[in-house]
PDB file of C-alpha atoms in Angstrom:
ATOM      1  CA  MET P   1      41.993  -3.196 106.114  1.00 95.00           C
ATOM      2  CA  LYS P   2      41.767  -6.533 107.817  1.00 97.00           C
ATOM      3  CA  THR P   3      42.349  -9.767 105.880  1.00 98.00           C
ATOM      4  CA  HIS P   4      40.604 -12.997 106.856  1.00 98.00           C
ATOM      5  CA  THR P   5      40.602 -16.653 105.673  1.00 98.00           C
ATOM      6  CA  LEU P   6      37.365 -18.586 105.847  1.00 98.00           C
ATOM      7  CA  GLU P   7      37.905 -22.385 105.635  1.00 98.00           C
ATOM      8  CA  THR P   8      35.177 -24.204 103.883  1.00 97.00           C
ATOM      9  CA  ALA P   9      35.021 -27.769 102.613  1.00 95.00           C
ATOM     10  CA  GLY P  10      35.745 -26.815  99.015  1.00 96.00           C
ATOM     11  CA  ALA P  11      38.185 -23.785  99.432  1.00 98.00           C
ATOM     12  CA  ASP P  12      39.982 -21.538 101.792  1.00 98.00           C
ATOM     13  CA  LEU P  13      38.435 -18.177 101.008  1.00 98.00           C
ATOM     14  CA  VAL P  14      40.456 -14.979 101.627  1.00 98.00           C
ATOM     15  CA  TYR P  15      38.477 -11.774 102.132  1.00 98.00           C
ATOM     16  CA  ASP P  16      39.281  -8.288 103.159  1.00 98.00           C
ATOM     17  CA  VAL P  17      37.228  -5.833 105.285  1.00 98.00           C
ATOM     18  CA  ARG P  18      37.822  -2.169 105.070  1.00 98.00           C
ATOM     19  CA  GLY P  19      36.064  -0.400 107.930  1.00 96.00           C
ATOM     20  CA  PRO P  20      34.237  -1.492 111.056  1.00 96.00           C
ATOM     21  CA  LEU P  21      31.731  -4.389 111.571  1.00 95.00           C
ATOM     22  CA  PRO P  22      29.075  -3.702 112.485  1.00 92.00           C
ATOM     23  CA  THR P  23      29.192  -0.671 110.280  1.00 93.00           C
ATOM     24  CA  SER P  24      29.467   2.712 111.814  1.00 88.00           C
ATOM     25  CA  ASP P  25      26.726   4.345 109.518  1.00 88.00           C
ATOM     26  CA  GLY P  26      24.157   1.680 110.134  1.00 89.00           C
ATOM     27  CA  ARG P  27      24.135   0.806 106.356  1.00 93.00           C
ATOM     28  CA  PRO P  28      24.959  -2.726 105.102  1.00 96.00           C
ATOM     29  CA  PRO P  29      28.521  -3.470 104.229  1.00 97.00           C
ATOM     30  CA  LEU P  30      29.152  -2.853 100.573  1.00 98.00           C
ATOM     31  CA  MET P  31      30.662  -6.062  98.928  1.00 98.00           C
ATOM     32  CA  MET P  32      32.549  -5.960  95.692  1.00 98.00           C
ATOM     33  CA  ILE P  33      33.108  -9.057  93.654  1.00 98.00           C
ATOM     34  CA  GLY P  34      34.506 -10.016  90.268  1.00 97.00           C
ATOM     35  CA  GLN P  35      35.638 -13.117  88.216  1.00 95.00           C
ATOM     36  CA  PRO P  36      38.324 -13.850  87.093  1.00 94.00           C
ATOM     37  CA  MET P  37      39.329 -10.539  88.797  1.00 95.00           C
ATOM     38  CA  ASP P  38      40.144 -10.973  92.478  1.00 97.00           C
ATOM     39  CA  ALA P  39      40.040  -8.488  95.395  1.00 97.00           C
ATOM     40  CA  SER P  40      43.009  -6.532  94.008  1.00 96.00           C
ATOM     41  CA  GLY P  41      40.878  -5.207  91.201  1.00 96.00           C
ATOM     42  CA  PHE P  42      38.662  -3.271  93.543  1.00 97.00           C
ATOM     43  CA  ALA P  43      41.281  -1.422  95.489  1.00 96.00           C
ATOM     44  CA  THR P  44      40.774   1.856  93.626  1.00 97.00           C
ATOM     45  CA  LEU P  45      37.019   1.745  93.695  1.00 98.00           C
ATOM     46  CA  ALA P  46      36.916   0.778  97.484  1.00 98.00           C
ATOM     47  CA  SER P  47      39.147   3.856  98.222  1.00 97.00           C
ATOM     48  CA  ARG P  48      36.340   6.015  96.760  1.00 97.00           C
ATOM     49  CA  PHE P  49      33.987   4.791  99.554  1.00 97.00           C
ATOM     50  CA  PRO P  50      35.920   5.866 102.759  1.00 96.00           C
ATOM     51  CA  GLU P  51      32.589   6.324 104.565  1.00 94.00           C
ATOM     52  CA  ARG P  52      31.511   2.725 103.909  1.00 96.00           C
ATOM     53  CA  THR P  53      32.610  -0.578 105.180  1.00 97.00           C
ATOM     54  CA  VAL P  54      33.769  -2.343 101.980  1.00 98.00           C
ATOM     55  CA  VAL P  55      34.318  -6.092 101.693  1.00 98.00           C
ATOM     56  CA  THR P  56      36.234  -7.737  98.829  1.00 98.00           C
ATOM     57  CA  TYR P  57      37.264 -11.330  98.307  1.00 97.00           C
ATOM     58  CA  ASP P  58      39.222 -13.696  96.077  1.00 98.00           C
ATOM     59  CA  PRO P  59      37.037 -16.345  94.364  1.00 97.00           C
ATOM     60  CA  ARG P  60      38.154 -19.884  94.880  1.00 97.00           C
ATOM     61  CA  GLY P  61      41.194 -20.810  92.935  1.00 95.00           C
ATOM     62  CA  LEU P  62      41.951 -17.217  92.134  1.00 96.00           C
ATOM     63  CA  GLY P  63      44.317 -14.816  93.858  1.00 96.00           C
ATOM     64  CA  ARG P  64      44.879 -15.864  97.489  1.00 98.00           C
ATOM     65  CA  SER P  65      41.962 -18.325  97.789  1.00 98.00           C
ATOM     66  CA  VAL P  66      43.033 -21.923  97.488  1.00 97.00           C
ATOM     67  CA  ARG P  67      40.449 -24.469  96.241  1.00 96.00           C
ATOM     68  CA  LYS P  68      40.389 -27.893  97.796  1.00 96.00           C
ATOM     69  CA  ASP P  69      37.571 -29.474  95.626  1.00 96.00           C
ATOM     70  CA  GLY P  70      39.827 -30.945  92.917  1.00 95.00           C
ATOM     71  CA  ARG P  71      38.074 -28.845  90.240  1.00 94.00           C
ATOM     72  CA  THR P  72      39.216 -26.113  87.908  1.00 93.00           C
ATOM     73  CA  ASP P  73      35.900 -24.822  86.481  1.00 93.00           C
ATOM     74  CA  HIS P  74      34.336 -21.626  87.849  1.00 94.00           C
ATOM     75  CA  ALA P  75      30.678 -22.567  88.265  1.00 95.00           C
ATOM     76  CA  PRO P  76      28.509 -19.632  89.334  1.00 97.00           C
ATOM     77  CA  ARG P  77      26.302 -21.565  91.767  1.00 96.00           C
ATOM     78  CA  THR P  78      29.440 -22.960  93.520  1.00 97.00           C
ATOM     79  CA  GLN P  79      30.845 -19.406  93.731  1.00 97.00           C
ATOM     80  CA  ALA P  80      27.484 -18.190  94.986  1.00 98.00           C
ATOM     81  CA  ASP P  81      27.863 -20.742  97.866  1.00 98.00           C
ATOM     82  CA  ASP P  82      31.269 -19.127  98.552  1.00 98.00           C
ATOM     83  CA  VAL P  83      29.866 -15.566  98.662  1.00 98.00           C
ATOM     84  CA  HIS P  84      27.099 -16.715 100.861  1.00 98.00           C
ATOM     85  CA  ALA P  85      29.607 -18.182 103.269  1.00 98.00           C
ATOM     86  CA  VAL P  86      31.599 -15.032 103.350  1.00 98.00           C
ATOM     87  CA  ILE P  87      28.456 -12.945 104.012  1.00 98.00           C
ATOM     88  CA  GLU P  88      27.511 -15.316 106.871  1.00 97.00           C
ATOM     89  CA  ALA P  89      31.141 -15.001 108.247  1.00 97.00           C
ATOM     90  CA  LEU P  90      30.736 -11.196 108.362  1.00 96.00           C
ATOM     91  CA  GLY P  91      27.850 -11.538 110.731  1.00 93.00           C
ATOM     92  CA  ALA P  92      26.581  -8.182 109.394  1.00 88.00           C
ATOM     93  CA  GLY P  93      24.492  -9.141 106.450  1.00 80.00           C
ATOM     94  CA  PRO P  94      22.544  -8.645 104.242  1.00 96.00           C
ATOM     95  CA  VAL P  95      24.956  -6.658 102.077  1.00 98.00           C
ATOM     96  CA  GLU P  96      24.815  -4.175  99.213  1.00 98.00           C
ATOM     97  CA  MET P  97      26.796  -5.557  96.280  1.00 98.00           C
ATOM     98  CA  PHE P  98      28.675  -4.225  93.371  1.00 98.00           C
ATOM     99  CA  ALA P  99      29.626  -7.073  91.016  1.00 98.00           C
ATOM    100  CA  SER P 100      31.532  -6.863  87.782  1.00 98.00           C
ATOM    101  CA  SER P 101      31.940  -9.183  84.731  1.00 97.00           C
ATOM    102  CA  GLY P 102      32.025 -12.823  85.829  1.00 97.00           C
ATOM    103  CA  GLY P 103      31.379 -11.563  89.457  1.00 98.00           C
ATOM    104  CA  ALA P 104      28.132 -10.081  88.177  1.00 98.00           C
ATOM    105  CA  VAL P 105      27.118 -13.533  87.048  1.00 98.00           C
ATOM    106  CA  THR P 106      27.987 -15.024  90.416  1.00 98.00           C
ATOM    107  CA  ALA P 107      26.015 -12.292  92.015  1.00 98.00           C
ATOM    108  CA  LEU P 108      22.926 -13.133  90.069  1.00 98.00           C
ATOM    109  CA  ALA P 109      23.232 -16.810  91.173  1.00 98.00           C
ATOM    110  CA  VAL P 110      23.523 -15.472  94.760  1.00 98.00           C
ATOM    111  CA  VAL P 111      20.305 -13.673  94.439  1.00 98.00           C
ATOM    112  CA  GLU P 112      18.592 -16.738  92.972  1.00 98.00           C
ATOM    113  CA  LYS P 113      19.953 -19.123  95.750  1.00 97.00           C
ATOM    114  CA  TYR P 114      20.205 -16.850  98.727  1.00 98.00           C
ATOM    115  CA  PRO P 115      17.739 -14.082  98.179  1.00 97.00           C
ATOM    116  CA  SER P 116      18.012 -12.672 101.748  1.00 97.00           C
ATOM    117  CA  ASP P 117      21.807 -12.065 101.325  1.00 98.00           C
ATOM    118  CA  VAL P 118      21.741  -8.842  99.197  1.00 98.00           C
ATOM    119  CA  THR P 119      19.578  -5.732  99.538  1.00 98.00           C
ATOM    120  CA  THR P 120      20.669  -4.104  96.244  1.00 98.00           C
ATOM    121  CA  LEU P 121      22.830  -5.572  93.569  1.00 98.00           C
ATOM    122  CA  VAL P 122      24.504  -3.605  90.825  1.00 98.00           C
ATOM    123  CA  ALA P 123      25.491  -6.154  88.278  1.00 98.00           C
ATOM    124  CA  HIS P 124      28.041  -4.477  85.903  1.00 98.00           C
ATOM    125  CA  GLU P 125      28.340  -5.999  82.491  1.00 98.00           C
ATOM    126  CA  PRO P 126      27.648  -9.749  83.095  1.00 98.00           C
ATOM    127  CA  PRO P 127      29.057 -11.641  80.095  1.00 98.00           C
ATOM    128  CA  LEU P 128      26.118 -13.924  79.544  1.00 98.00           C
ATOM    129  CA  ILE P 129      26.752 -14.568  75.899  1.00 98.00           C
ATOM    130  CA  THR P 130      24.035 -17.169  75.321  1.00 97.00           C
ATOM    131  CA  LEU P 131      21.366 -14.651  76.124  1.00 98.00           C
ATOM    132  CA  THR P 132      22.223 -12.492  73.158  1.00 98.00           C
ATOM    133  CA  PRO P 133      20.223 -12.846  69.811  1.00 97.00           C
ATOM    134  CA  ASP P 134      23.331 -14.189  68.207  1.00 98.00           C
ATOM    135  CA  GLY P 135      24.061 -16.621  71.022  1.00 97.00           C
ATOM    136  CA  PRO P 136      25.273 -19.457  68.914  1.00 98.00           C
ATOM    137  CA  ALA P 137      27.644 -17.193  66.965  1.00 98.00           C
ATOM    138  CA  ALA P 138      28.940 -15.834  70.340  1.00 98.00           C
ATOM    139  CA  VAL P 139      29.603 -19.287  71.540  1.00 98.00           C
ATOM    140  CA  ARG P 140      31.550 -20.025  68.380  1.00 98.00           C
ATOM    141  CA  ALA P 141      33.547 -16.822  68.932  1.00 98.00           C
ATOM    142  CA  ARG P 142      34.296 -17.905  72.402  1.00 98.00           C
ATOM    143  CA  ALA P 143      35.614 -21.239  71.106  1.00 97.00           C
ATOM    144  CA  ARG P 144      37.936 -19.511  68.710  1.00 97.00           C
ATOM    145  CA  VAL P 145      39.589 -17.652  71.711  1.00 97.00           C
ATOM    146  CA  ARG P 146      40.141 -21.060  73.413  1.00 97.00           C
ATOM    147  CA  GLU P 147      41.502 -22.595  70.161  1.00 97.00           C
ATOM    148  CA  ALA P 148      43.957 -19.784  69.723  1.00 96.00           C
ATOM    149  CA  TYR P 149      45.094 -20.165  73.259  1.00 97.00           C
ATOM    150  CA  GLU P 150      45.390 -23.923  73.186  1.00 97.00           C
ATOM    151  CA  LYS P 151      47.399 -23.800  69.828  1.00 96.00           C
ATOM    152  CA  ARG P 152      49.638 -20.832  70.318  1.00 95.00           C
ATOM    153  CA  GLY P 153      49.584 -19.786  74.015  1.00 96.00           C
ATOM    154  CA  TRP P 154      48.615 -16.843  76.157  1.00 96.00           C
ATOM    155  CA  GLY P 155      49.509 -14.004  73.842  1.00 96.00           C
ATOM    156  CA  ALA P 156      47.554 -15.355  70.907  1.00 97.00           C
ATOM    157  CA  GLY P 157      44.698 -16.281  73.136  1.00 96.00           C
ATOM    158  CA  MET P 158      44.442 -12.858  74.688  1.00 96.00           C
ATOM    159  CA  ALA P 159      44.730 -11.215  71.257  1.00 97.00           C
ATOM    160  CA  ALA P 160      41.777 -13.319  70.101  1.00 97.00           C
ATOM    161  CA  PHE P 161      39.874 -12.291  73.277  1.00 96.00           C
ATOM    162  CA  VAL P 162      40.473  -8.676  72.644  1.00 95.00           C
ATOM    163  CA  ALA P 163      39.334  -9.074  68.957  1.00 96.00           C
ATOM    164  CA  MET P 164      36.143 -10.784  70.179  1.00 97.00           C
ATOM    165  CA  THR P 165      35.278  -8.325  72.927  1.00 97.00           C
ATOM    166  CA  SER P 166      36.033  -5.244  70.765  1.00 96.00           C
ATOM    167  CA  TRP P 167      33.929  -6.433  67.808  1.00 97.00           C
ATOM    168  CA  VAL P 168      30.994  -4.035  67.273  1.00 98.00           C
ATOM    169  CA  GLY P 169      27.638  -5.635  66.853  1.00 98.00           C
ATOM    170  CA  GLU P 170      26.639  -9.242  66.342  1.00 98.00           C
ATOM    171  CA  PHE P 171      29.214 -11.825  65.247  1.00 98.00           C
ATOM    172  CA  THR P 172      28.669 -12.060  61.485  1.00 97.00           C
ATOM    173  CA  ASP P 173      30.411 -13.931  58.728  1.00 97.00           C
ATOM    174  CA  ALA P 174      32.764 -10.965  58.408  1.00 97.00           C
ATOM    175  CA  TYR P 175      33.963 -11.517  61.963  1.00 97.00           C
ATOM    176  CA  PHE P 176      34.840 -15.183  61.350  1.00 97.00           C
ATOM    177  CA  ALA P 177      36.503 -14.441  58.069  1.00 97.00           C
ATOM    178  CA  GLN P 178      39.137 -12.293  59.764  1.00 95.00           C
ATOM    179  CA  PRO P 179      42.651 -13.605  60.012  1.00 95.00           C
ATOM    180  CA  ALA P 180      43.864 -14.703  63.391  1.00 93.00           C
ATOM    181  CA  ALA P 181      44.596 -11.770  65.693  1.00 94.00           C
ATOM    182  CA  ASP P 182      48.307 -10.921  65.935  1.00 95.00           C
ATOM    183  CA  PRO P 183      49.418 -10.719  69.588  1.00 95.00           C
ATOM    184  CA  ALA P 184      52.297  -8.413  68.586  1.00 95.00           C
ATOM    185  CA  ALA P 185      49.746  -5.863  67.322  1.00 93.00           C
ATOM    186  CA  PHE P 186      48.370  -5.608  70.865  1.00 89.00           C
ATOM    187  CA  GLY P 187      51.759  -5.412  72.466  1.00 91.00           C
ATOM    188  CA  MET P 188      51.439  -8.943  73.861  1.00 92.00           C
ATOM    189  CA  PRO P 189      54.048 -11.744  73.874  1.00 94.00           C
ATOM    190  CA  THR P 190      54.334 -13.959  70.794  1.00 94.00           C
ATOM    191  CA  GLU P 191      56.285 -16.583  72.747  1.00 95.00           C
ATOM    192  CA  ASP P 192      54.316 -19.545  74.210  1.00 95.00           C
ATOM    193  CA  ASP P 193      55.180 -20.231  77.878  1.00 94.00           C
ATOM    194  CA  GLY P 194      53.441 -23.582  77.723  1.00 95.00           C
ATOM    195  CA  SER P 195      50.807 -22.849  80.320  1.00 94.00           C
ATOM    196  CA  ARG P 196      47.117 -23.553  79.561  1.00 95.00           C
ATOM    197  CA  ASP P 197      45.374 -22.799  82.876  1.00 93.00           C
ATOM    198  CA  ASP P 198      44.349 -19.145  82.365  1.00 95.00           C
ATOM    199  CA  PRO P 199      40.830 -18.846  83.742  1.00 93.00           C
ATOM    200  CA  LEU P 200      39.717 -16.267  81.041  1.00 93.00           C
ATOM    201  CA  LEU P 201      41.118 -17.911  77.892  1.00 95.00           C
ATOM    202  CA  SER P 202      40.672 -21.618  78.595  1.00 94.00           C
ATOM    203  CA  ASP P 203      37.272 -23.226  78.988  1.00 95.00           C
ATOM    204  CA  ARG P 204      37.401 -22.913  82.828  1.00 93.00           C
ATOM    205  CA  SER P 205      35.100 -19.937  82.815  1.00 92.00           C
ATOM    206  CA  TRP P 206      32.663 -21.281  80.131  1.00 96.00           C
ATOM    207  CA  ALA P 207      30.252 -22.090  82.952  1.00 96.00           C
ATOM    208  CA  VAL P 208      30.183 -18.314  83.705  1.00 97.00           C
ATOM    209  CA  SER P 209      29.565 -17.055  80.200  1.00 97.00           C
ATOM    210  CA  GLY P 210      27.153 -19.936  79.531  1.00 97.00           C
ATOM    211  CA  TYR P 211      25.110 -19.376  82.610  1.00 98.00           C
ATOM    212  CA  ARG P 212      21.333 -18.982  82.255  1.00 96.00           C
ATOM    213  CA  PRO P 213      19.930 -16.957  85.159  1.00 97.00           C
ATOM    214  CA  ASP P 214      16.654 -17.957  86.661  1.00 98.00           C
ATOM    215  CA  ALA P 215      14.603 -14.858  85.910  1.00 98.00           C
ATOM    216  CA  ASP P 216      11.625 -16.016  87.993  1.00 98.00           C
ATOM    217  CA  ALA P 217      13.749 -16.527  91.100  1.00 98.00           C
ATOM    218  CA  ILE P 218      15.602 -13.340  90.587  1.00 98.00           C
ATOM    219  CA  THR P 219      12.499 -11.125  90.137  1.00 97.00           C
ATOM    220  CA  ALA P 220      10.750 -12.847  93.044  1.00 98.00           C
ATOM    221  CA  ALA P 221      13.618 -12.092  95.440  1.00 98.00           C
ATOM    222  CA  PRO P 222      13.569  -8.999  97.719  1.00 98.00           C
ATOM    223  CA  THR P 223      16.808  -7.854  96.186  1.00 98.00           C
ATOM    224  CA  ARG P 224      16.779  -4.684  94.117  1.00 98.00           C
ATOM    225  CA  VAL P 225      18.698  -5.643  90.950  1.00 98.00           C
ATOM    226  CA  VAL P 226      20.310  -3.087  88.666  1.00 98.00           C
ATOM    227  CA  ILE P 227      22.035  -4.255  85.382  1.00 98.00           C
ATOM    228  CA  ALA P 228      24.653  -1.726  84.640  1.00 98.00           C
ATOM    229  CA  VAL P 229      26.690  -1.038  81.445  1.00 98.00           C
ATOM    230  CA  GLY P 230      29.602   1.257  80.613  1.00 98.00           C
ATOM    231  CA  GLU P 231      28.981   4.049  78.172  1.00 98.00           C
ATOM    232  CA  GLU P 232      32.047   3.198  76.195  1.00 97.00           C
ATOM    233  CA  SER P 233      30.920  -0.350  75.812  1.00 97.00           C
ATOM    234  CA  GLU P 234      28.038   0.529  73.438  1.00 95.00           C
ATOM    235  CA  ASN P 235      27.395  -2.249  70.894  1.00 96.00           C
ATOM    236  CA  LEU P 236      30.362  -4.345  72.188  1.00 98.00           C
ATOM    237  CA  LEU P 237      29.747  -7.887  73.455  1.00 98.00           C
ATOM    238  CA  THR P 238      29.418  -7.105  77.206  1.00 98.00           C
ATOM    239  CA  ALA P 239      27.020  -4.227  76.490  1.00 98.00           C
ATOM    240  CA  ARG P 240      24.858  -6.578  74.408  1.00 98.00           C
ATOM    241  CA  THR P 241      24.984  -9.308  77.148  1.00 98.00           C
ATOM    242  CA  SER P 242      23.995  -6.600  79.762  1.00 98.00           C
ATOM    243  CA  ALA P 243      21.121  -5.516  77.610  1.00 98.00           C
ATOM    244  CA  ALA P 244      19.912  -9.101  77.174  1.00 98.00           C
ATOM    245  CA  ALA P 245      20.268  -9.761  80.944  1.00 98.00           C
ATOM    246  CA  ALA P 246      18.220  -6.691  81.681  1.00 98.00           C
ATOM    247  CA  GLU P 247      15.560  -7.685  79.169  1.00 98.00           C
ATOM    248  CA  LEU P 248      15.362 -11.126  80.770  1.00 98.00           C
ATOM    249  CA  LEU P 249      14.533  -9.422  84.044  1.00 98.00           C
ATOM    250  CA  GLY P 250      12.074  -7.005  82.539  1.00 97.00           C
ATOM    251  CA  GLN P 251      14.132  -3.939  82.864  1.00 96.00           C
ATOM    252  CA  LYS P 252      16.528  -1.469  81.150  1.00 96.00           C
ATOM    253  CA  VAL P 253      20.314  -1.229  81.624  1.00 98.00           C
ATOM    254  CA  VAL P 254      21.596   1.748  83.704  1.00 98.00           C
ATOM    255  CA  VAL P 255      24.506   3.522  82.081  1.00 98.00           C
ATOM    256  CA  PHE P 256      27.752   4.072  83.948  1.00 98.00           C
ATOM    257  CA  PRO P 257      30.882   6.041  82.946  1.00 98.00           C
ATOM    258  CA  SER P 258      33.768   4.456  81.082  1.00 97.00           C
ATOM    259  CA  HIS P 259      34.158   0.841  79.934  1.00 96.00           C
ATOM    260  CA  HIS P 260      34.171  -2.780  81.177  1.00 96.00           C
ATOM    261  CA  GLY P 261      36.863  -1.976  83.790  1.00 95.00           C
ATOM    262  CA  GLY P 262      35.652   1.562  84.252  1.00 95.00           C
ATOM    263  CA  PHE P 263      36.077   1.431  88.029  1.00 97.00           C
ATOM    264  CA  CYS P 264      39.800   0.671  87.830  1.00 95.00           C
ATOM    265  CA  GLY P 265      42.684   3.050  88.073  1.00 92.00           C
ATOM    266  CA  GLY P 266      45.764   2.593  85.976  1.00 83.00           C
ATOM    267  CA  GLU P 267      47.091  -0.401  87.725  1.00 82.00           C
ATOM    268  CA  PHE P 268      45.973  -2.734  84.963  1.00 79.00           C
ATOM    269  CA  GLY P 269      47.089  -0.626  81.989  1.00 76.00           C
ATOM    270  CA  TYR P 270      43.738   0.343  80.777  1.00 83.00           C
ATOM    271  CA  PRO P 271      42.411   3.074  83.282  1.00 90.00           C
ATOM    272  CA  GLY P 272      38.851   3.810  83.578  1.00 95.00           C
ATOM    273  CA  LYS P 273      37.210   6.788  85.335  1.00 97.00           C
ATOM    274  CA  PRO P 274      36.999   5.552  88.912  1.00 97.00           C
ATOM    275  CA  ASP P 275      36.007   9.033  90.323  1.00 98.00           C
ATOM    276  CA  GLU P 276      33.023   9.427  87.938  1.00 98.00           C
ATOM    277  CA  PHE P 277      32.232   5.697  88.306  1.00 98.00           C
ATOM    278  CA  ALA P 278      32.100   5.897  92.052  1.00 98.00           C
ATOM    279  CA  VAL P 279      29.731   8.879  91.873  1.00 98.00           C
ATOM    280  CA  ARG P 280      27.390   6.991  89.762  1.00 98.00           C
ATOM    281  CA  LEU P 281      27.582   3.903  91.802  1.00 98.00           C
ATOM    282  CA  ARG P 282      26.875   5.960  94.994  1.00 97.00           C
ATOM    283  CA  GLN P 283      23.830   7.415  93.274  1.00 97.00           C
ATOM    284  CA  VAL P 284      22.509   4.013  92.254  1.00 98.00           C
ATOM    285  CA  LEU P 285      22.961   2.471  95.590  1.00 97.00           C
ATOM    286  CA  ASP P 286      21.214   5.328  97.195  1.00 95.00           C
ATOM    287  CA  GLY P 287      18.240   4.872  94.884  1.00 90.00           C
ATOM    288  CA  ALA P 288      18.787   8.172  93.124  1.00 77.00           C
ATOM    289  CA  ALA P 289      19.152   6.607  89.623  1.00 68.00           C
TER     290      ALA P 289
END
């Protein structure tokens, strides 16, 4: 693996390349992106593609990538510019892309803005909450997470986030009538360390979850777009956002093994099924599913 730093006006972007460029098999590089997950989250999945040249990167302000634009928000179109810059720096585009969570939102923005950059995009569980039928309630649930974080710190905020993302179905009055989630019940710290800059729990990523993809631009692009969802996510928020995104694009979701982080190993404490996930991803990229 070779690590590179691309200096742009807004950020110094760090990206990793596993394998040769140009690629040895004649296929496009396979780029894997997330948000707020950085490149470290794709190490397990990348290892399941030894025959491919795999590219990962840290979004601006996350991991090793240092932002210089004076901002703290994670706007998808700004991140799309960064991904485009990395693809140009590779000198081997267009790429195939697997994008997860907020990275899937960024990837949709890439297809909108730079339609010749990506041949096939597998967008895994994009958290586009305003697309769901209960969008206003989902936005209210998101605000409750931030409120818990601002009032009581990381543990309380993360407990509220888990409660939100594990709720089955639409956000009803019963959801909002629940008592505040107890971080201790989830094995999370109850002490407040005073920080309020977490990209997931603050409002820094609201631009991601509140993004409205340009369906006309995406469907007009030459990119083959696949919206993917984990089989264990059924009726949870990210499954519902995925179904809404697929409907917006006039398609159905493609089911993958495991959950929202189903491509991860045990390094983050909630292992998925990376072997089965990689098999499915390979099938989809090859057009067999």
